[in-house]
Coordinates of C-alpha atoms in Angstrom, one line a residue:
M1 CA 70.3 100.9 127.1
A2 CA 68.0 98.1 124.3
Q3 CA 64.6 100.1 125.7
R4 CA 66.6 103.6 125.0
D5 CA 67.6 102.4 121.3
K6 CA 64.0 101.0 120.8
Q7 CA 62.7 104.5 122.0
Q8 CA 64.5 106.1 119.7
L9 CA 63.6 104.0 116.8
K10 CA 59.7 104.5 117.3
P11 CA 58.0 106.5 115.2
G12 CA 57.4 110.1 116.0
A13 CA 60.4 110.3 117.9
G14 CA 62.6 113.5 117.6
D15 CA 64.9 112.6 115.3
A16 CA 64.2 110.0 112.4
T17 CA 66.4 107.4 112.4
S18 CA 67.7 106.9 108.8
A19 CA 66.6 103.2 107.3
E20 CA 70.6 102.4 107.2
E21 CA 70.7 103.1 110.9
V22 CA 67.5 101.1 111.5
L23 CA 69.2 98.2 109.6
N24 CA 72.6 98.6 111.7
Y25 CA 70.4 98.3 114.6
V26 CA 68.6 95.0 113.5
I27 CA 71.3 93.4 112.5
Q28 CA 72.9 94.1 115.7
E29 CA 70.0 92.6 117.9
L30 CA 70.0 89.9 115.8
E31 CA 73.7 89.2 116.4
T32 CA 73.1 89.7 120.2
L33 CA 69.9 87.1 119.9
H34 CA 72.6 84.7 117.9
Q35 CA 75.0 85.0 120.3
N36 CA 72.7 84.5 123.2
V37 CA 70.8 81.5 121.6
R38 CA 74.6 80.1 120.9
D39 CA 75.4 80.4 124.7
Q40 CA 72.3 78.8 126.0
L41 CA 72.7 76.1 123.9
A42 CA 76.3 75.9 125.1
E43 CA 75.3 75.7 128.9
D44 CA 72.6 73.4 128.0
I45 CA 75.3 70.7 126.1
T46 CA 77.5 71.4 129.7
R47 CA 74.3 70.9 131.9
L48 CA 73.8 67.4 129.6
Q49 CA 77.1 66.4 130.1
T50 CA 77.0 66.8 133.8
E51 CA 73.9 65.1 134.0
K52 CA 75.6 62.0 132.0
T53 CA 78.4 61.8 133.8
G54 CA 76.4 62.1 136.8
L55 CA 74.3 59.3 135.6
I56 CA 77.3 57.1 134.9
E57 CA 78.6 57.2 138.3
D58 CA 75.4 56.3 140.1
I59 CA 75.1 53.0 138.0
D60 CA 78.5 52.2 139.0
K61 CA 77.5 52.6 142.7
L62 CA 74.6 50.6 142.3
R63 CA 76.7 48.0 140.3
E64 CA 78.8 47.8 143.5
Q65 CA 75.9 47.8 145.7
Y66 CA 74.6 45.0 144.3
R67 CA 77.2 42.9 144.5
Q68 CA 78.0 43.7 147.9
L69 CA 74.1 42.9 148.9
Q70 CA 74.4 39.5 147.2
S71 CA 77.7 38.6 148.9
Q72 CA 76.2 39.8 152.0
Q73 CA 72.9 37.5 151.5
V74 CA 74.5 34.6 150.7
E75 CA 77.1 34.8 154.2
T76 CA 73.9 35.6 156.1
L77 CA 72.0 32.7 154.9
S78 CA 75.0 30.4 155.6
Q79 CA 75.5 31.6 159.2
R80 CA 71.7 31.6 159.8
Y81 CA 71.4 27.8 158.2
I82 CA 74.5 26.9 160.6
Y83 CA 72.8 28.4 163.4
Q84 CA 69.3 27.2 162.8
Q85 CA 71.0 23.5 162.5
Q86 CA 72.8 23.7 165.8
L87 CA 69.3 25.3 167.7
W88 CA 67.7 22.3 166.0
L89 CA 70.3 19.4 167.2
K90 CA 70.5 20.9 170.9
Q91 CA 66.3 20.5 170.9
L92 CA 66.4 17.1 169.3
A93 CA 69.0 16.2 171.4
Q94 CA 67.4 17.6 175.5
V95 CA 63.9 16.0 173.8
L96 CA 65.5 12.4 173.4
A97 CA 67.1 12.8 176.9
N98 CA 64.1 13.7 178.5
N99 CA 62.1 10.6 176.7
L100 CA 64.9 8.2 177.3
Q101 CA 64.5 9.1 181.0
E102 CA 61.1 9.1 181.2
L103 CA 61.3 5.1 179.8
L104 CA 63.7 4.4 182.2
V105 CA 62.2 5.8 185.1
Q106 CA 58.8 4.2 183.8
R107 CA 60.7 0.8 183.2
F108 CA 62.4 1.3 186.6
N109 CA 59.3 1.5 188.5
E110 CA 57.1 -1.2 186.6
I111 CA 60.4 -3.5 187.9
S112 CA 60.2 -2.1 191.5
A113 CA 56.4 -2.7 191.5
N114 CA 57.1 -6.5 190.4
V115 CA 60.0 -7.1 192.9
G116 CA 57.9 -5.3 195.7
Q117 CA 55.1 -7.8 195.1
G118 CA 57.2 -11.2 194.9
A119 CA 56.9 -11.3 191.2
N120 CA 59.9 -13.8 189.8
V121 CA 61.3 -11.4 187.5
T122 CA 63.3 -13.4 184.7
I123 CA 65.4 -11.4 182.1
P124 CA 66.1 -13.5 179.0
S125 CA 69.3 -14.3 178.1
G126 CA 71.4 -12.0 175.7
E127 CA 68.0 -8.9 176.1
F128 CA 68.3 -5.9 177.6
P129 CA 65.7 -3.4 177.5
I130 CA 68.1 -0.7 177.4
P131 CA 69.9 -0.6 174.2
V132 CA 66.8 -1.8 172.5
L133 CA 64.7 1.4 173.9
A134 CA 68.2 3.1 172.5
N135 CA 68.3 1.7 168.6
H136 CA 64.3 2.5 168.6
Y137 CA 65.3 6.3 169.8
T138 CA 68.1 6.8 167.2
E139 CA 66.0 5.3 164.3
R140 CA 63.2 8.2 165.3
A141 CA 66.1 10.4 165.6
S142 CA 67.4 9.5 162.2
E143 CA 63.7 9.9 161.0
M144 CA 63.6 13.1 162.3
L145 CA 66.9 14.5 160.7
A146 CA 66.2 13.5 157.6
S147 CA 62.7 15.3 158.1
L148 CA 64.7 18.4 159.0
D149 CA 67.3 18.1 156.5
A150 CA 65.1 17.9 153.7
S151 CA 62.8 20.8 155.1
V152 CA 66.2 22.6 155.3
N153 CA 66.7 21.7 151.8
R154 CA 63.2 22.8 150.8
T155 CA 64.1 26.3 152.6
F156 CA 67.1 26.6 150.8
D157 CA 65.5 25.8 147.7
M158 CA 62.6 28.6 148.1
M159 CA 65.3 31.3 149.3
E160 CA 67.5 30.2 146.1
R161 CA 64.7 30.8 143.7
D162 CA 63.8 34.1 145.6
L163 CA 67.4 35.4 145.4
S164 CA 67.4 34.2 141.4
S165 CA 64.1 36.1 141.3
Y166 CA 65.5 39.2 143.3
E167 CA 69.0 39.3 140.7
S168 CA 67.0 38.7 137.4
S169 CA 64.9 41.9 138.4
L170 CA 67.8 43.8 139.3
S171 CA 69.7 42.9 136.1
Q172 CA 66.7 43.7 133.9
R173 CA 66.5 47.0 135.8
L174 CA 70.7 47.6 135.0
R175 CA 69.8 47.1 131.3
N176 CA 67.0 49.6 131.5
M177 CA 69.3 51.9 133.0
E178 CA 71.9 51.1 130.2
S179 CA 69.5 51.4 127.9
M180 CA 68.3 54.7 128.8
E181 CA 71.8 55.8 129.3
L182 CA 72.6 55.1 125.8
K183 CA 69.4 56.5 124.5
G184 CA 70.6 59.8 126.4
E185 CA 74.1 59.6 124.8
A186 CA 72.5 59.3 120.8
L187 CA 69.9 62.3 122.1
L188 CA 72.9 63.8 123.4
E189 CA 75.2 63.9 119.8
N190 CA 71.8 64.5 117.8
L191 CA 71.5 67.5 119.7
V192 CA 75.2 69.0 119.3
N193 CA 74.9 68.0 115.5
R194 CA 71.8 69.4 114.9
I195 CA 72.7 72.6 116.9
R196 CA 75.8 72.9 114.7
I197 CA 74.1 72.2 111.3
E198 CA 71.9 74.9 112.3
L199 CA 74.7 77.3 113.0
E200 CA 76.2 76.2 109.4
E201 CA 73.0 76.9 107.2
E202 CA 72.9 80.3 109.2
V203 CA 76.3 81.3 107.8
E204 CA 75.3 80.0 104.8
Q205 CA 72.2 81.8 104.5
T206 CA 74.2 84.9 105.1
F207 CA 76.1 84.2 101.5
D208 CA 75.0 83.2 98.1
P209 CA 76.9 79.6 98.4
R210 CA 77.4 79.5 94.7
D211 CA 79.8 82.3 95.4
Y212 CA 82.2 80.1 97.6
D213 CA 83.8 78.4 94.7
N214 CA 84.2 81.7 93.3
S215 CA 87.4 83.1 94.3
D216 CA 89.6 85.7 93.5
T217 CA 90.4 86.8 90.4
A218 CA 93.7 88.1 90.2
N219 CA 95.4 85.4 88.3
S220 CA 95.9 85.5 85.2
V221 CA 95.5 82.1 84.2
H222 CA 92.3 80.9 86.3
P223 CA 91.4 83.6 88.3
H224 CA 87.8 83.0 89.3
Q225 CA 87.7 78.9 90.7
L226 CA 89.2 76.7 92.9
P227 CA 90.7 73.4 92.0
P228 CA 89.3 70.5 92.5
A229 CA 90.3 69.7 95.6
E230 CA 88.8 68.6 98.5
S231 CA 87.4 71.2 101.3
A232 CA 90.3 72.3 103.6
I233 CA 88.0 71.6 107.0
R234 CA 86.7 68.0 107.5
Q235 CA 83.0 67.6 108.8
P236 CA 82.1 66.4 111.4
P237 CA 79.5 63.6 111.0
L238 CA 75.8 63.7 110.4
P239 CA 73.1 62.8 113.4
P240 CA 71.4 59.3 112.3
A241 CA 68.0 61.2 111.1
P242 CA 69.1 65.1 110.5
P243 CA 65.9 66.7 109.5
P244 CA 65.7 67.1 105.4
A245 CA 66.7 70.3 104.3
P246 CA 65.2 72.4 101.2
A247 CA 66.4 71.3 97.9
P248 CA 67.8 74.1 96.1
A249 CA 65.4 75.4 93.1
K250 CA 66.8 73.8 89.8
Q251 CA 67.7 76.7 87.2
P252 CA 65.5 76.8 84.0
A253 CA 67.6 75.2 80.9
S254 CA 68.1 78.3 79.3
Q255 CA 69.7 79.9 82.1
I256 CA 72.2 77.3 82.3
Q257 CA 72.7 77.9 78.4
I258 CA 73.5 81.1 79.3
G259 CA 75.8 80.5 82.0
V260 CA 77.7 77.7 80.0
L261 CA 78.1 80.6 77.6
L262 CA 79.6 83.0 80.0
A263 CA 81.6 80.8 81.3
L264 CA 83.4 79.9 77.5
I265 CA 83.5 83.5 77.0
S266 CA 85.4 84.1 80.4
A267 CA 87.9 81.4 79.5
V268 CA 88.2 83.3 76.4
V269 CA 89.3 86.8 77.5
L270 CA 91.8 84.9 80.1
S271 CA 93.2 83.2 77.1
L272 CA 93.5 86.8 75.1
F273 CA 94.6 88.1 78.9
N274 CA 97.6 85.9 78.5
V275 CA 98.4 86.0 74.7
S276 CA 98.3 90.1 75.3
L277 CA 100.8 89.4 78.2
K278 CA 103.0 87.4 76.1
I279 CA 102.6 90.7 73.3
I280 CA 103.9 92.9 75.8
L281 CA 107.1 91.0 76.7
K282 CA 110.1 91.2 73.9
A283 CA 111.3 88.1 72.8
K284 CA 114.7 87.1 70.6
A285 CA 112.5 87.6 67.2
P286 CA 109.6 89.8 66.8
R287 CA 106.2 88.7 67.0
V288 CA 103.5 88.8 64.0
I289 CA 100.5 89.9 64.7
F290 CA 97.7 87.8 62.9
G291 CA 100.4 87.2 59.9
L292 CA 100.0 91.0 59.0
F293 CA 102.9 93.3 61.1
E294 CA 105.4 92.4 63.3
V295 CA 105.6 93.6 67.3
E296 CA 108.9 93.8 68.5
G297 CA 107.4 93.7 72.2
V298 CA 107.8 96.5 75.4
V299 CA 110.0 95.0 78.2
S300 CA 111.6 91.9 78.8
P301 CA 110.7 89.4 80.6
G302 CA 112.5 89.7 84.2
F303 CA 111.4 89.6 87.8
G304 CA 111.4 93.8 88.1
N305 CA 109.7 94.1 85.0
S306 CA 107.0 91.6 86.0
L307 CA 106.4 93.6 89.0
L308 CA 106.0 96.8 87.0
I309 CA 103.4 95.4 84.9
L310 CA 101.5 93.7 87.3
L311 CA 101.5 97.2 89.4
I312 CA 99.9 99.1 86.3
R313 CA 97.3 96.0 85.8
L314 CA 96.4 96.6 89.5
V315 CA 96.5 100.5 89.2
V316 CA 93.5 99.6 86.3
V317 CA 91.5 97.0 88.9
M318 CA 91.7 99.1 91.7
A319 CA 90.3 102.0 90.0
L320 CA 87.3 100.2 88.3
M321 CA 87.2 97.3 91.1
P322 CA 85.1 99.3 93.7
V323 CA 82.5 100.0 91.2
L324 CA 82.2 96.9 90.3
A325 CA 81.8 95.2 93.2
T326 CA 79.1 97.3 94.1
F327 CA 77.2 96.3 91.5
L328 CA 77.2 92.5 92.0
Y329 CA 77.0 92.8 96.0
P330 CA 75.5 96.0 96.9
S331 CA 76.7 95.0 100.9
V332 CA 80.5 94.9 100.1
W333 CA 81.6 98.0 102.3
K334 CA 79.3 97.3 104.9
D335 CA 81.0 93.5 105.2
L336 CA 84.3 95.2 104.8
K337 CA 84.0 97.6 107.9
R338 CA 82.4 94.3 110.1
F339 CA 85.7 92.3 108.8
I340 CA 87.9 95.2 110.2
D341 CA 85.8 96.0 113.0
R342 CA 85.8 92.3 113.7
G343 CA 89.5 92.3 114.0
D344 CA 89.7 88.6 113.5
A345 CA 93.6 87.8 113.2
D346 CA 93.0 84.6 111.8
L347 CA 90.9 85.3 108.9
W348 CA 93.1 88.6 108.3
Q349 CA 96.2 86.0 108.2
K350 CA 94.5 83.9 106.0
V351 CA 93.1 86.7 103.4
L352 CA 96.6 87.9 103.5
G353 CA 98.4 85.1 103.2
S354 CA 96.5 84.3 100.2
A355 CA 97.0 87.5 98.5
F356 CA 101.0 86.9 99.0
F357 CA 101.1 83.7 97.7
L358 CA 98.8 84.9 94.8
F359 CA 101.2 87.6 94.2
L360 CA 104.4 85.2 94.1
S361 CA 102.2 83.4 91.5
Q362 CA 101.2 86.6 89.0
V363 CA 105.2 87.4 89.0
L364 CA 106.4 84.1 88.1
I365 CA 103.9 83.1 85.6
Y366 CA 104.8 86.5 83.8
I367 CA 108.3 85.7 83.8
A368 CA 107.1 81.9 82.5
I369 CA 105.5 83.2 79.8
G370 CA 108.0 85.7 78.9
N371 CA 110.8 82.8 77.9
I372 CA 108.4 79.8 76.8
P373 CA 105.6 79.4 74.6
T374 CA 102.5 80.7 76.3
G375 CA 100.2 77.4 76.1
V376 CA 103.6 75.4 77.8
A377 CA 103.8 77.9 80.6
I378 CA 99.6 77.6 81.1
T379 CA 99.7 74.0 81.2
I380 CA 102.8 73.6 83.6
F381 CA 100.9 75.5 85.5
F382 CA 98.2 73.3 86.0
I383 CA 100.8 71.6 88.5
Y384 CA 98.7 73.6 91.3
P385 CA 95.4 70.9 91.4
I386 CA 97.7 67.9 92.3
A387 CA 99.9 70.1 94.9
T388 CA 96.7 71.1 96.2
V389 CA 95.3 67.7 96.7
L390 CA 98.6 66.7 98.6
A391 CA 98.7 69.1 100.7
C392 CA 95.2 68.6 101.9
W393 CA 95.8 64.9 102.4
A394 CA 99.3 65.9 104.2
L395 CA 97.7 68.4 106.1
F396 CA 94.3 67.5 107.0
G397 CA 94.1 63.8 106.4
D398 CA 91.8 64.0 103.4
R399 CA 93.1 61.0 101.1
P400 CA 92.2 61.3 97.1
S401 CA 89.9 58.8 95.9
S402 CA 91.5 56.2 93.3
L403 CA 90.0 58.0 90.6
R404 CA 91.6 61.2 91.6
F405 CA 95.1 59.7 91.9
L406 CA 94.6 58.2 88.3
A407 CA 93.5 62.1 87.1
M408 CA 96.8 62.8 88.9
G409 CA 98.8 60.4 87.2
V410 CA 97.2 61.8 83.5
I411 CA 98.3 65.2 84.5
C412 CA 101.9 64.3 85.8
T413 CA 102.2 62.5 82.2
G414 CA 100.9 65.9 80.3
L415 CA 103.5 68.0 82.4
L416 CA 106.2 66.1 81.3
L417 CA 105.2 65.8 77.6
A418 CA 104.3 69.8 77.9
A419 CA 107.6 70.7 79.6
V420 CA 110.5 68.0 78.5
P421 CA 110.6 68.7 74.6
S422 CA 110.9 72.8 75.7
F423 CA 114.4 72.1 76.1
G424 CA 115.2 71.5 73.0
Q425 CA 113.6 74.6 71.4
K426 CA 116.1 77.5 70.1
A427 CA 113.5 80.6 68.9
I428 CA 112.7 80.9 72.6
G429 CA 114.3 82.7 75.9
D430 CA 115.6 80.7 79.0
V431 CA 113.7 77.9 79.2
T432 CA 115.1 76.8 82.5
L433 CA 113.7 79.7 83.6
G434 CA 110.6 79.4 82.0
V435 CA 109.5 76.0 83.0
S436 CA 111.0 76.1 87.2
S437 CA 109.0 80.0 86.7
A438 CA 105.7 78.1 86.0
V439 CA 106.3 75.1 88.3
G440 CA 106.9 77.9 91.1
A441 CA 103.8 79.6 89.7
G442 CA 101.3 76.6 90.5
L443 CA 102.6 75.8 93.8
M444 CA 102.3 79.4 94.7
F445 CA 99.3 79.1 93.1
A446 CA 98.2 76.1 95.2
G447 CA 99.0 78.0 98.7
Y448 CA 96.6 80.6 97.6
V449 CA 93.7 78.0 96.8
L450 CA 94.5 76.6 100.3
L451 CA 94.3 79.7 102.5
T452 CA 91.0 80.7 100.3
Q453 CA 88.9 77.8 101.1
M454 CA 89.9 77.8 105.0
A455 CA 88.6 81.3 104.7
A456 CA 85.6 80.8 102.7
G457 CA 82.1 81.1 104.5
K458 CA 84.2 83.9 106.6
L459 CA 83.4 86.3 104.4
H460 CA 81.9 86.8 101.2
P461 CA 84.3 86.1 98.1
I462 CA 83.7 89.7 96.3
P463 CA 84.7 91.4 99.6
F464 CA 87.4 88.8 99.6
S465 CA 88.8 89.4 96.4
L466 CA 88.8 93.3 96.6
V467 CA 90.8 93.0 99.8
N468 CA 93.1 90.5 97.9
F469 CA 93.6 93.2 95.0
A470 CA 94.3 95.8 97.6
A471 CA 97.1 93.3 99.6
I472 CA 98.8 92.6 95.8
F473 CA 98.6 96.1 94.8
V474 CA 100.5 97.1 98.2
F475 CA 102.7 94.3 97.9
S476 CA 103.7 94.7 94.2
A477 CA 104.4 98.9 95.4
I478 CA 106.4 97.6 98.0
S479 CA 108.9 95.6 96.0
L480 CA 109.2 98.1 93.3
I481 CA 110.5 100.4 96.0
I482 CA 113.0 97.8 98.1
L483 CA 114.0 96.5 94.2
P484 CA 116.8 98.6 94.0
F485 CA 118.1 98.2 97.5
G486 CA 118.3 94.4 96.9
I487 CA 120.3 95.3 93.8
D488 CA 122.6 97.3 95.5
W489 CA 123.1 94.4 98.1
G490 CA 123.9 91.5 95.7
L491 CA 120.8 91.1 93.7
P492 CA 121.5 90.4 90.0
E493 CA 121.2 93.0 87.8
R494 CA 118.4 91.4 85.1
W495 CA 116.0 91.8 88.2
A496 CA 116.0 95.1 88.1
V497 CA 113.5 97.7 86.1
I498 CA 114.7 98.2 82.8
V499 CA 112.1 100.0 80.6
D500 CA 112.8 102.2 77.5
P501 CA 111.9 105.8 78.1
N502 CA 109.8 105.5 74.6
V503 CA 107.8 102.2 75.4
W504 CA 106.1 103.6 78.6
G505 CA 103.4 104.7 76.2
G506 CA 102.8 101.1 75.2
L507 CA 103.3 99.9 78.6
I508 CA 101.0 101.7 80.2
F509 CA 98.5 101.1 77.7
G510 CA 99.5 97.5 77.7
G511 CA 98.8 97.5 81.4
F512 CA 95.4 99.2 80.9
L513 CA 94.1 96.5 78.5
L514 CA 95.4 93.6 81.0
G515 CA 93.4 95.6 83.4
V516 CA 90.0 95.8 81.6
L517 CA 90.4 92.0 80.6
T518 CA 90.8 90.8 83.9
L519 CA 87.8 92.6 85.3
F520 CA 85.6 91.6 81.9
S521 CA 86.8 88.4 82.7
Y522 CA 85.8 88.6 86.3
L523 CA 82.2 89.9 85.7
L524 CA 81.4 87.5 83.1
N525 CA 82.6 84.2 85.1
N526 CA 80.4 85.9 88.2
F527 CA 77.2 85.7 86.0
A528 CA 78.3 82.3 84.8
I529 CA 78.4 80.9 88.4
R530 CA 75.1 82.6 89.0
F531 CA 73.4 81.2 86.0
A532 CA 74.9 77.7 85.7
G533 CA 76.6 77.0 88.6
A534 CA 80.3 77.2 90.3
A535 CA 80.6 73.0 89.3
L536 CA 79.8 73.5 85.8
A537 CA 81.6 77.0 85.2
S538 CA 84.8 74.8 86.4
V539 CA 84.6 72.6 84.4
I540 CA 84.5 75.1 81.4
G541 CA 87.5 76.9 82.8
T542 CA 89.7 73.5 82.3
L543 CA 89.9 74.8 79.0
G544 CA 92.2 77.3 79.6
P545 CA 95.5 75.7 78.4
A546 CA 94.0 74.8 75.0
L547 CA 92.3 78.0 74.2
T548 CA 95.4 79.9 75.5
A549 CA 97.5 77.6 72.5
L550 CA 94.9 78.2 70.2
F551 CA 94.8 82.1 70.4
A552 CA 98.7 82.1 70.4
L553 CA 98.4 80.0 67.5
V554 CA 96.2 82.4 65.4
I555 CA 97.3 85.8 66.9
I556 CA 100.9 85.5 67.2
S557 CA 101.8 82.2 65.3
E558 CA 103.0 80.4 68.5
K559 CA 103.4 76.8 67.4
I560 CA 104.4 74.4 69.4
P561 CA 104.9 70.6 68.5
F562 CA 102.5 67.5 68.7
I563 CA 104.3 66.0 71.7
Q564 CA 103.5 69.4 73.9
V565 CA 100.3 69.6 72.4
S566 CA 99.4 65.9 73.5
G567 CA 100.9 66.9 76.8
L568 CA 98.7 69.7 76.8
V569 CA 95.5 67.7 76.0
L570 CA 96.4 65.0 78.8
V571 CA 96.4 68.1 81.4
T572 CA 93.1 69.4 80.5
L573 CA 91.7 66.0 80.0
G574 CA 92.9 65.5 84.2
V575 CA 91.9 68.2 85.7
A576 CA 88.6 68.0 83.7
G577 CA 88.4 64.6 85.3
M578 CA 89.3 65.8 88.6
T579 CA 87.1 68.6 88.2
L580 CA 84.2 66.2 87.4
E581 CA 84.8 63.6 89.9
K582 CA 84.0 66.2 92.4
M583 CA 81.1 67.4 91.1
L584 CA 79.9 63.7 90.5
K585 CA 80.8 62.2 93.9
P586 CA 77.8 61.6 95.9
P587 CA 77.8 63.1 99.7
K588 CA 78.8 61.2 102.3
K589 CA 75.6 58.9 104.2
P590 CA 75.6 60.1 107.8
A591 CA 77.8 58.0 109.7

C-alpha cells in the first residue's frame, strides 16, 4: 500500500498531487515511523528486563551451587581424612606385628642354638627381652604417628589454603557479576529515561513551548495565563548524565521591551473590559462617566442576564475568532481535524471539562461585578491561585515551598481586607451575593486551570482556545433554552432573563464591545508571550486588580476605602510573588 502511495507521489504521474496531500502523506509516514520506533524501543526494553531477570536467577543459582560445593568439599575432606588415618593405622599395626614376629623368631632361634650347643644361658633377674623390644617399637610407633600427624596437618593446611583461594576467586567473580548487574540496571534505566526525554522533546517541538502557559482567553479577568501553580503531571527523575539540551535563543532587549509593553496594554484592555461590563449592568444609582454624564445601565446583574451577556459576547467572538486563530496559527484547522479524528476520550473530557468550569466562572464573575465594586470583585476572584496550588498538593502530592506558603498567607490577608468591609457599604447591590459569586468564580477558574494544565502539550493552545470558546457558546445557549423550564420547576424568578425591550440596542452594542475587547486582549497577549515569554507576561498580568480599580475610579468614579485598597495591594503582591517564585525557581537536579 505504501509503495502504491509512493508511486502516486512521483513526478510525472497521471494525477498531480497537491502540496497539501503531499504534506499529509509525509505527516502520516512520520507518525507511522514514530509509532514503529516506539514499538521497537518498547520491545527492546521488555527484552532487556527479561535478560535482567534471567541474570538475577543465574546469580542466585550460582550462589546456591557455591554453598553446596563448599559444604560437600568440607564433608568429603573430613571423610577422606578419617579413612586415610584408619588405613595408615592398619598398615602401621601390620608392620609392627610383622617386625615383632621376626624379632621374636630371631631371638627364639638364637636361644635354641645356644641351648643345642650346651651353653649356659642365664637371664638376668628382672630383665626380660620381649617387654624391652615392645617398648622400643612403641617409641618408634609414636614417632611414626607424630610424623604421620604432622604430614596430615601439613596436607590439611595446604587444602585449607587451596579452599581459601578458591573461595576468594569465586567471591571475586560473584562481586564482578553483581557489579555487572548494577551496571546493566543503570544502563537500562538510562535508556528508558533517554527514550522518555526524546519523546517529550518530540512533543514539545511539535508546538511552541512558550504558548503552553497561554491558556484560554474567555475569562474576563485573566484569560491568557495560568496561575503560578505547579504542573499537574510530575516528571520522573532524569538520568544521571542526560545529553545537554540546546539553550533557547535569547530574545533581544528591544523585543522584550515590546513584549512587556504589549502585556501591559493587554492588562489595560482587560481592565477596560471589566469596567465596561460594570457600566452595562444596572446599579442602585446611575453611574457618572468621566464625571460628565450619567448612565443608567442596561440589565440587572442576575443569573439569566449574565448568561445573555455572555452569549452575545461569544457570538462576536465566534464570528471573529476563526480568522484571528488562522492568522496566529495557520495549522489550527489541521490540528482540530486530527483532534476530532483521533477521538481521544480523555483529552475530550479535559477540554470540555475546562470549558464548563470556565463557563461557570464567567457567569459568577458577571454577577459579582454587578453587586460589589469592580476592583473588589476582581481582587476576591484571585483566590484561584491558592485553590490551584492546594488542589495540586492534594491530587498530585506537589507540596508548595515555604515562599509559596508565605505568598498564600499574604493573598488570604488581602482577600479578607478587600471582602469584609464591603458588608458595611450601602450604595452597592447584594454584598453577600457579590462576594460569594466572586469566590465561586475563583474556585471554578481553578478547576479550569487544572484541567487546562493536564491537557497541555496534547493540543496547541490556539485550537484549544477555539474549542473552549465554541463549548462555552453551546453551554450558554443550552442554559438560556432550559432556564425558563427551571423557573417553572421552582427556580427563583430573579434568575430569569429580564430585559426591557427598549434597551436591546444598547445590550447588543455592549456585547459587541465586550467581544471586541476579548479578541483584542487575546491578540495582544499572544504577541506579548512571543516577544517577552510567558513568565514575564504572567508577572505583568498580576496588575489586573489594581488596573481595574484604577480605571473604575477614573471612568465611573467608583471609590473604595483605603482598607480595601490595601487588601488589593496585598493580593497583587502575593500573586506576583507566587509568579516570580515559579519563574526564578531553579530546575530540579537529576535524582
